[in-house]
Amino acid sequence: MYHIEARWMLDPAGRVKKDQLLVIENNKFTYVGDYKSDEIPQGSEKIRYDKGLIVPPFINAHTHIPMSLFRGIVDDESLQEWLRHIWTIEPKLTPHDIKIGTELAMAEMLASGTVGFVDQYYYANEIAEVTHKTGMKAFLGPSIFNNNGETKTVDDSFKKNMEVLNKWHKKDGRILVGFGPHAPYSVDDEMYIKIYEQAEKYDTKIHTHLSESPREVEDSKAKTGLTPIAHMDKIGVLDRIIAAHCVNLEEADFKLLKDNDVTVLHNIQSNLKLGSGIADIPRMLDEGINVTLGTDGNASNNNLDLLEEVRLTVMLHRGIHNNPKQIDTYTAFKMGTVNAAKLLPDVYSGRLETGQPADLVVVDMDKVNTIPVINPLSNYVFSANTNNIAITMSDGKILYQEGRHTTIDVDRVREETQKSIDRMMLETNYTAVEFEY
Ligand SMILES: [Zn+2]
């Protein structure tokens, strides 16, 4: 049981309020409002940062979590060539590697103010186990793909997906499971339809990559006569999809995304790094499409700091459109927080409000890069970095405080990470990347 005396707090309407009190009992906020001493329960632990801003934590809305092990493996290639590298080494991953990569990613996310993630990867059972242990929140779409390292065929990966769904979906209050077909170019229509039927039955979502690169769209049109989005609509599965990327859209695609209530998972740094293009986010926002932000895997970003995605989303679209009002500060912040609540119903709300799950971040403004404090939200979005993250709390539990993780042994993870990647590189005789500049 905690109570937090906040110098500043961002309320659900986007206003920074002064001198607020947040009371946390079990996993919920039992009081959020003006400071009143009689609202403080007996025996609760006090947290106070005199220069602290309390905000909802981020959700990283598109990840391949264990790929943290591949950070820096290939930096200067197109998506197709990048995939060739990744698909060489991925089959060597063991369940142990997956757990280490997952813990590494979680340590990085918690230290940068992120409390949950929307994943697509195989060995999802192992990812769920680590998520359960560390106290983070997740929507998991187990990868459906041929020869993915865990299973050898698309059918087997579908069976594995169903196993993980039955074991973990809505079971511990913090983990939701859907489906994770890789993309329409790697999984056939018949499988998408089969997945859709199960997604309907379990009332869950399908996490897939859509219209990421220009070549993917060209190939789809050559094969089906339609864009990947129009094709997903034609086979009747679009309304259960949450769509990563949506970079290369045609006019009719925007309306299809809106009409089918598709949440777009925007990954600006990954798209830029792989030279895939830039998604038209201002247009999506104008159309009323729900847009969230992700980092993508660590092998194409190469970090999991969602604040960087928020900041770059603001900056880049303003630059492209020659318009400083194109995406305002709070709109970008919402993309990283409350917009993602739709992906994690009953698990995360992104709202600091009585009755909501007790998820929060304390941003310490008393650092040289965030003084003076004229507008605390501005300082967070435009000036802060991970050094400003004082506390990350999930469901009323402090998972990170002042450089220390409470549920992850970072020293062990550090050691095991290097061992895992060294072993995989040896096993694949991985020489594709020359470290010569
Ligand atoms: Zn991805």
PDB file of N, CA, C and O and ligand atoms in Angstrom, residues 62 64 209 245 296, ligand 1:
ATOM      1  N   HIS A  62       4.501  -2.372 -30.420  1.00  0.00           N
ATOM      2  CA  HIS A  62       4.905  -3.401 -31.400  1.00  0.00           C
ATOM      3  C   HIS A  62       6.337  -3.834 -31.114  1.00  0.00           C
ATOM      4  O   HIS A  62       7.271  -3.053 -31.295  1.00  0.00           O
ATOM      5  N   HIS A  64       9.215  -7.436 -30.796  1.00  0.00           N
ATOM      6  CA  HIS A  64       9.590  -8.851 -30.889  1.00  0.00           C
ATOM      7  C   HIS A  64      10.627  -8.994 -29.773  1.00  0.00           C
ATOM      8  O   HIS A  64      11.831  -8.932 -30.013  1.00  0.00           O
ATOM      9  N   HIS A 209       1.927  -7.860 -39.398  1.00  0.00           N
ATOM     10  CA  HIS A 209       2.616  -6.782 -40.122  1.00  0.00           C
ATOM     11  C   HIS A 209       1.841  -6.499 -41.411  1.00  0.00           C
ATOM     12  O   HIS A 209       1.563  -7.423 -42.168  1.00  0.00           O
ATOM     13  N   HIS A 245       2.998  -1.113 -38.686  1.00  0.00           N
ATOM     14  CA  HIS A 245       3.594  -0.366 -39.798  1.00  0.00           C
ATOM     15  C   HIS A 245       2.607   0.455 -40.638  1.00  0.00           C
ATOM     16  O   HIS A 245       2.546   1.644 -40.469  1.00  0.00           O
ATOM     17  N   ASP A 296       9.344  -1.759 -32.451  1.00  0.00           N
ATOM     18  CA  ASP A 296       9.708  -2.938 -33.227  1.00  0.00           C
ATOM     19  C   ASP A 296      10.812  -3.656 -32.453  1.00  0.00           C
ATOM     20  O   ASP A 296      11.165  -3.254 -31.343  1.00  0.00           O
TER      21      ASP A 296
HETATM   22 ZN    ZN B   1       7.781  -6.100 -36.456  1.00  0.00          ZN
END
